[in-house]
Tab-separated table of C-alpha atoms in Angstrom:
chain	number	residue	atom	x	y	z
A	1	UNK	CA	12.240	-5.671	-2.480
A	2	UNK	CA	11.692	-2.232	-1.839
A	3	UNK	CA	8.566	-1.657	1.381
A	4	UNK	CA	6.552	1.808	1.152
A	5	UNK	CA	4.572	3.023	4.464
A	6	UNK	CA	2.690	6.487	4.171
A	7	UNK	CA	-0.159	7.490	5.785
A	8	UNK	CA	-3.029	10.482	5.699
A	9	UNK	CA	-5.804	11.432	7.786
A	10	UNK	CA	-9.033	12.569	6.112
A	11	UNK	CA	-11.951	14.510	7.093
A	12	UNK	CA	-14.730	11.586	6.713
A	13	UNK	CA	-15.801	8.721	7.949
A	14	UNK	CA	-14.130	5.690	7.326
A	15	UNK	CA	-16.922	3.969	5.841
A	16	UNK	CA	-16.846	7.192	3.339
A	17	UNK	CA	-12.681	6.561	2.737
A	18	UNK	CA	-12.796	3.077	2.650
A	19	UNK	CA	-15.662	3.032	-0.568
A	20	UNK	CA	-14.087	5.526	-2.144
A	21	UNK	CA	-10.807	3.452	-2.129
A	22	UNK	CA	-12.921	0.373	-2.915
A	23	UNK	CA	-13.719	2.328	-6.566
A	24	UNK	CA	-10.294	1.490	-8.327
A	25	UNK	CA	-11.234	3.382	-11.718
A	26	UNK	CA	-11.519	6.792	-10.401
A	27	UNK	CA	-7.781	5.954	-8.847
A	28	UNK	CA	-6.246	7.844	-12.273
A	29	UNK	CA	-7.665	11.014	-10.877
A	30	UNK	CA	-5.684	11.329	-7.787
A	31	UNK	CA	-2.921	8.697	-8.568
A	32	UNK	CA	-0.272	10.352	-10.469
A	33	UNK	CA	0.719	8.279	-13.652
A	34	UNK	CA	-2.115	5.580	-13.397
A	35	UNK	CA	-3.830	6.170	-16.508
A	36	UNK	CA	-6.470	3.514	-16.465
A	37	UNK	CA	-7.811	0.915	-14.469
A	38	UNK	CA	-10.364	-1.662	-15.663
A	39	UNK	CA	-12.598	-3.422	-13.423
A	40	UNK	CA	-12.590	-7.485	-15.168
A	41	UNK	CA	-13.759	-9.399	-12.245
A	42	UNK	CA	-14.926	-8.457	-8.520
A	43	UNK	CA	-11.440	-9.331	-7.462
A	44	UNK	CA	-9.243	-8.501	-10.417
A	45	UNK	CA	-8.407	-5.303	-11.680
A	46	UNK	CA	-6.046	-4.507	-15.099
A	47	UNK	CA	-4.401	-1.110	-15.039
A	48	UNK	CA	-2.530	0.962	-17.701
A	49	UNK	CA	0.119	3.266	-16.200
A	50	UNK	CA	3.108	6.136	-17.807
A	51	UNK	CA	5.620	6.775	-15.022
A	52	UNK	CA	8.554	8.045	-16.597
A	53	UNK	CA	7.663	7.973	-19.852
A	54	UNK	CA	7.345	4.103	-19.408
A	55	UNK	CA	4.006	3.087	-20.198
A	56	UNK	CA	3.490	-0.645	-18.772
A	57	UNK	CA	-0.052	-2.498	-18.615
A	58	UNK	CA	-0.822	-5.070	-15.892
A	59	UNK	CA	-3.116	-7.011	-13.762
A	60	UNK	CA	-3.962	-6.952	-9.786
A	61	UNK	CA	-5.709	-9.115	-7.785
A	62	UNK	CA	-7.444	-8.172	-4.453
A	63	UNK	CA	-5.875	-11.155	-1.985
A	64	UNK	CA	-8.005	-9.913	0.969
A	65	UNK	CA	-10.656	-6.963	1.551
A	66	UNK	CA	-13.104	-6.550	4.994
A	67	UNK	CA	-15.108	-3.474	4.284
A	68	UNK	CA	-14.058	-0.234	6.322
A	69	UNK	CA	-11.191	-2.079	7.885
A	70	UNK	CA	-8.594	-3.043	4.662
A	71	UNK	CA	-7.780	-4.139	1.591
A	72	UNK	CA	-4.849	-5.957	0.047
A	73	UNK	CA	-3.438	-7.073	-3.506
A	74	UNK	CA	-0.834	-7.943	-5.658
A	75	UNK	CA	0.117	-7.834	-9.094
A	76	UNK	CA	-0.530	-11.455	-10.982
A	77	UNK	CA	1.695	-10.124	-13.812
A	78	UNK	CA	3.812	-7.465	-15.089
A	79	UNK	CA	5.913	-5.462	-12.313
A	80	UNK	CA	5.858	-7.276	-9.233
A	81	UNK	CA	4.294	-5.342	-6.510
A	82	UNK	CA	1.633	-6.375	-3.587
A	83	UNK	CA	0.736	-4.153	-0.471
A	84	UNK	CA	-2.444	-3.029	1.702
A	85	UNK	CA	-4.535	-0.404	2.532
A	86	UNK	CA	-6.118	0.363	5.914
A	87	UNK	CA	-8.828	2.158	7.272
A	88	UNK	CA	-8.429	3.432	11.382
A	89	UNK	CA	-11.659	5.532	12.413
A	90	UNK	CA	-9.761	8.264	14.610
A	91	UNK	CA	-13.633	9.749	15.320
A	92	UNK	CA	-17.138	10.137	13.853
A	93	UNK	CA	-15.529	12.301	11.388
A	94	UNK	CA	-12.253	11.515	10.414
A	95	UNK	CA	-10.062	8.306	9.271
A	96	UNK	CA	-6.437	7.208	8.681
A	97	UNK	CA	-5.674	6.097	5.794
A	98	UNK	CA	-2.173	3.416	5.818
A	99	UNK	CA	-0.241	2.062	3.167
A	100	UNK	CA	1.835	-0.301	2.982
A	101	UNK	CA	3.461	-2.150	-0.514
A	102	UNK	CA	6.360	-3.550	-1.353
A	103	UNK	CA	7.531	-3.699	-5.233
A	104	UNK	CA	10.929	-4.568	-6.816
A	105	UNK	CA	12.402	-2.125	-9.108
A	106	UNK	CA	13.792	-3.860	-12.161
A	107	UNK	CA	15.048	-1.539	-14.481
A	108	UNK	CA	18.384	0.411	-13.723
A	109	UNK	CA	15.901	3.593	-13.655
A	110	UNK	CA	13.397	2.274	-11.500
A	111	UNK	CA	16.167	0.882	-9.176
A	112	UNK	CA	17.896	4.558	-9.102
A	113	UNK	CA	14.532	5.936	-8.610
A	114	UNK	CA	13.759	3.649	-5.715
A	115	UNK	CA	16.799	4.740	-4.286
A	116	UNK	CA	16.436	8.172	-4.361
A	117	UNK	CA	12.905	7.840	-2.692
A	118	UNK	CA	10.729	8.937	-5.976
A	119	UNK	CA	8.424	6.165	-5.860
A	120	UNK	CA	7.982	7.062	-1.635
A	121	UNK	CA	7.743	10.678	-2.971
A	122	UNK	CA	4.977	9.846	-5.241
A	123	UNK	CA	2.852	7.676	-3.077
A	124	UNK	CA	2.768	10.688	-0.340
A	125	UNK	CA	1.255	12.587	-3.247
A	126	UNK	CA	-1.346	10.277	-4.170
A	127	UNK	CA	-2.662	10.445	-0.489
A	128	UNK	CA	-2.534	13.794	-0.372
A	129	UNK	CA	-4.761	14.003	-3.809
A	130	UNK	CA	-6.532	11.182	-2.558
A	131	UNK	CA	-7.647	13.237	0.800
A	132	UNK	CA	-8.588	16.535	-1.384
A	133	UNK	CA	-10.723	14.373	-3.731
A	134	UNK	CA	-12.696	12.883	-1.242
A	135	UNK	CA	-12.824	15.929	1.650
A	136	UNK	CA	-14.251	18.185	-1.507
A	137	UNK	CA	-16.463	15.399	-2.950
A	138	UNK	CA	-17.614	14.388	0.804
A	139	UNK	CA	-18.855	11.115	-0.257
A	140	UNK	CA	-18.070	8.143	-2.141
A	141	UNK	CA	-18.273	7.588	-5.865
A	142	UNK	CA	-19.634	4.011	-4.884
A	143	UNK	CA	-18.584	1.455	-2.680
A	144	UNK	CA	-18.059	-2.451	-2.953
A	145	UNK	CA	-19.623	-4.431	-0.064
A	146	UNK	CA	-17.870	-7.634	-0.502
A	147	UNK	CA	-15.967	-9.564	1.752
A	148	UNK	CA	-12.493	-11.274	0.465
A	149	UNK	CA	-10.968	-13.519	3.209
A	150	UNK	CA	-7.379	-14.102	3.500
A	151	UNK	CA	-6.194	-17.097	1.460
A	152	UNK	CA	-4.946	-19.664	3.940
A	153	UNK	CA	-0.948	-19.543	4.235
A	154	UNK	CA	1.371	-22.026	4.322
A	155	UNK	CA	1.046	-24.647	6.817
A	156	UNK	CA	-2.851	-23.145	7.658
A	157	UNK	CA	-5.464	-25.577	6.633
A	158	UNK	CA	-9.593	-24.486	6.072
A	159	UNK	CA	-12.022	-25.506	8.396
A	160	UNK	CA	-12.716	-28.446	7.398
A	161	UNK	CA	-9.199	-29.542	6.780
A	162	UNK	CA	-6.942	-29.194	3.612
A	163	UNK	CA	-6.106	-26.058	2.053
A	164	UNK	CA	-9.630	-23.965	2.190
A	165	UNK	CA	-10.914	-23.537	-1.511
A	166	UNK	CA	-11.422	-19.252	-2.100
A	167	UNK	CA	-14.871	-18.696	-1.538
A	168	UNK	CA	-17.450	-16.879	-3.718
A	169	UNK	CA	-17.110	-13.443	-3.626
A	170	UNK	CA	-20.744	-11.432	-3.266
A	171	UNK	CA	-21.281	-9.065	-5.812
A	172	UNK	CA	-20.638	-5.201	-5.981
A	173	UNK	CA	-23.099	-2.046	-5.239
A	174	UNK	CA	-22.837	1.314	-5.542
A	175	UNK	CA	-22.929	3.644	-9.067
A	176	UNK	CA	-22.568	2.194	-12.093
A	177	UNK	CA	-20.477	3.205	-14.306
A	178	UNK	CA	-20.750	3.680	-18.406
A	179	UNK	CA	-19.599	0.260	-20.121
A	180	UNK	CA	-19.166	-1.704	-16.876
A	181	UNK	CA	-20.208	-5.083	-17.591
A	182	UNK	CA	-23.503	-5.639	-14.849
A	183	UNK	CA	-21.942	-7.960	-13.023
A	184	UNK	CA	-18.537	-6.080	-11.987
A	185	UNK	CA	-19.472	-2.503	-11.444
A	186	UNK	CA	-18.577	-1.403	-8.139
């Protein structure tokens, strides 16, 4: 397993970077080979990438998401990857943005590229991108309200004993979006 940590301080609020972050279709235009991402449930996401030539499809569930403080996910299928995103208010005016993810190369490529630090190399871009795209918007394209608790781990039990069923997740707000079903736009 291969762990990423980058991080990038932008010029808004964190309630501004944290909706924008919570809006994971406009993510192809400031992620760098994510060429689609479909919103299929409040919590699940399917995205269409080319890195490399490689174009691979797969789905991502959010595991855990407190609004203007994080959110976390990991794949369900396809390449394995998980990770988390946080939001740190610095002042009135300006937030860090953290990420952290962990994937596992499979390929001999993606190995050698892991290796040589492209995939660290690309996620330092991303931020960057991600910081011009919202500094020159100055606000979000939307933002997602919900709350997603933290599954209870091994050996935790819910509140009232047993493994906590995941509860229902409120719905979304913010701008629709053309063909969004009603129910999932963010």
């Amino acid at each position: 397993m291969t762990t990423i940590e980058k991080s990038v301080d932008v010029a808004v609020p964190v309630s501004t970077a944290y909706n924008q972050w919570t809006q994971f279709e406009t993510f192809p235009r400031f992620m760098e080979g994510v060429e689609r991402i479909t919103q299929l449930t409040p919590t699940r996401t399917h995205w269409q990438t080319k890195i490399g030539g490689v174009e691979r499809e797969f789905d991502a569930e959010v595991t855990e998401q407190h609004q203007d403080e994080r959110i976390a996910w990991s794949t369900v299928d396809g390449p394995p990857h998980g990770g988390v995103v946080t939001f740190h208010r610095l002042d009135a005016h300006s937030t860090r943005v953290h990420l952290q993810m962990e994937y596992h190369p499979e390929t001999l490529t993606e190995k050698a590229g892991a290796a040589l630090g492209v995939v660290q190399h690309r996620v330092t871009g991303d931020l960057a991108r991600f910081k011009e795209f919202i500094e020159n918007r100055g606000a979000e394209t939307g933002a997602w309200e919900g709350d997603v608790p933290r599954p209870p781990q091994v050996g935790e039990t819910g509140q009232h004993g047993g493994t906590a069923p995941r509860p229902e997740v409120p719905g979304p707000t913010g701008t629709p979006k053309p063909g969004d079903p009603p129910q999932y736009r963010r």
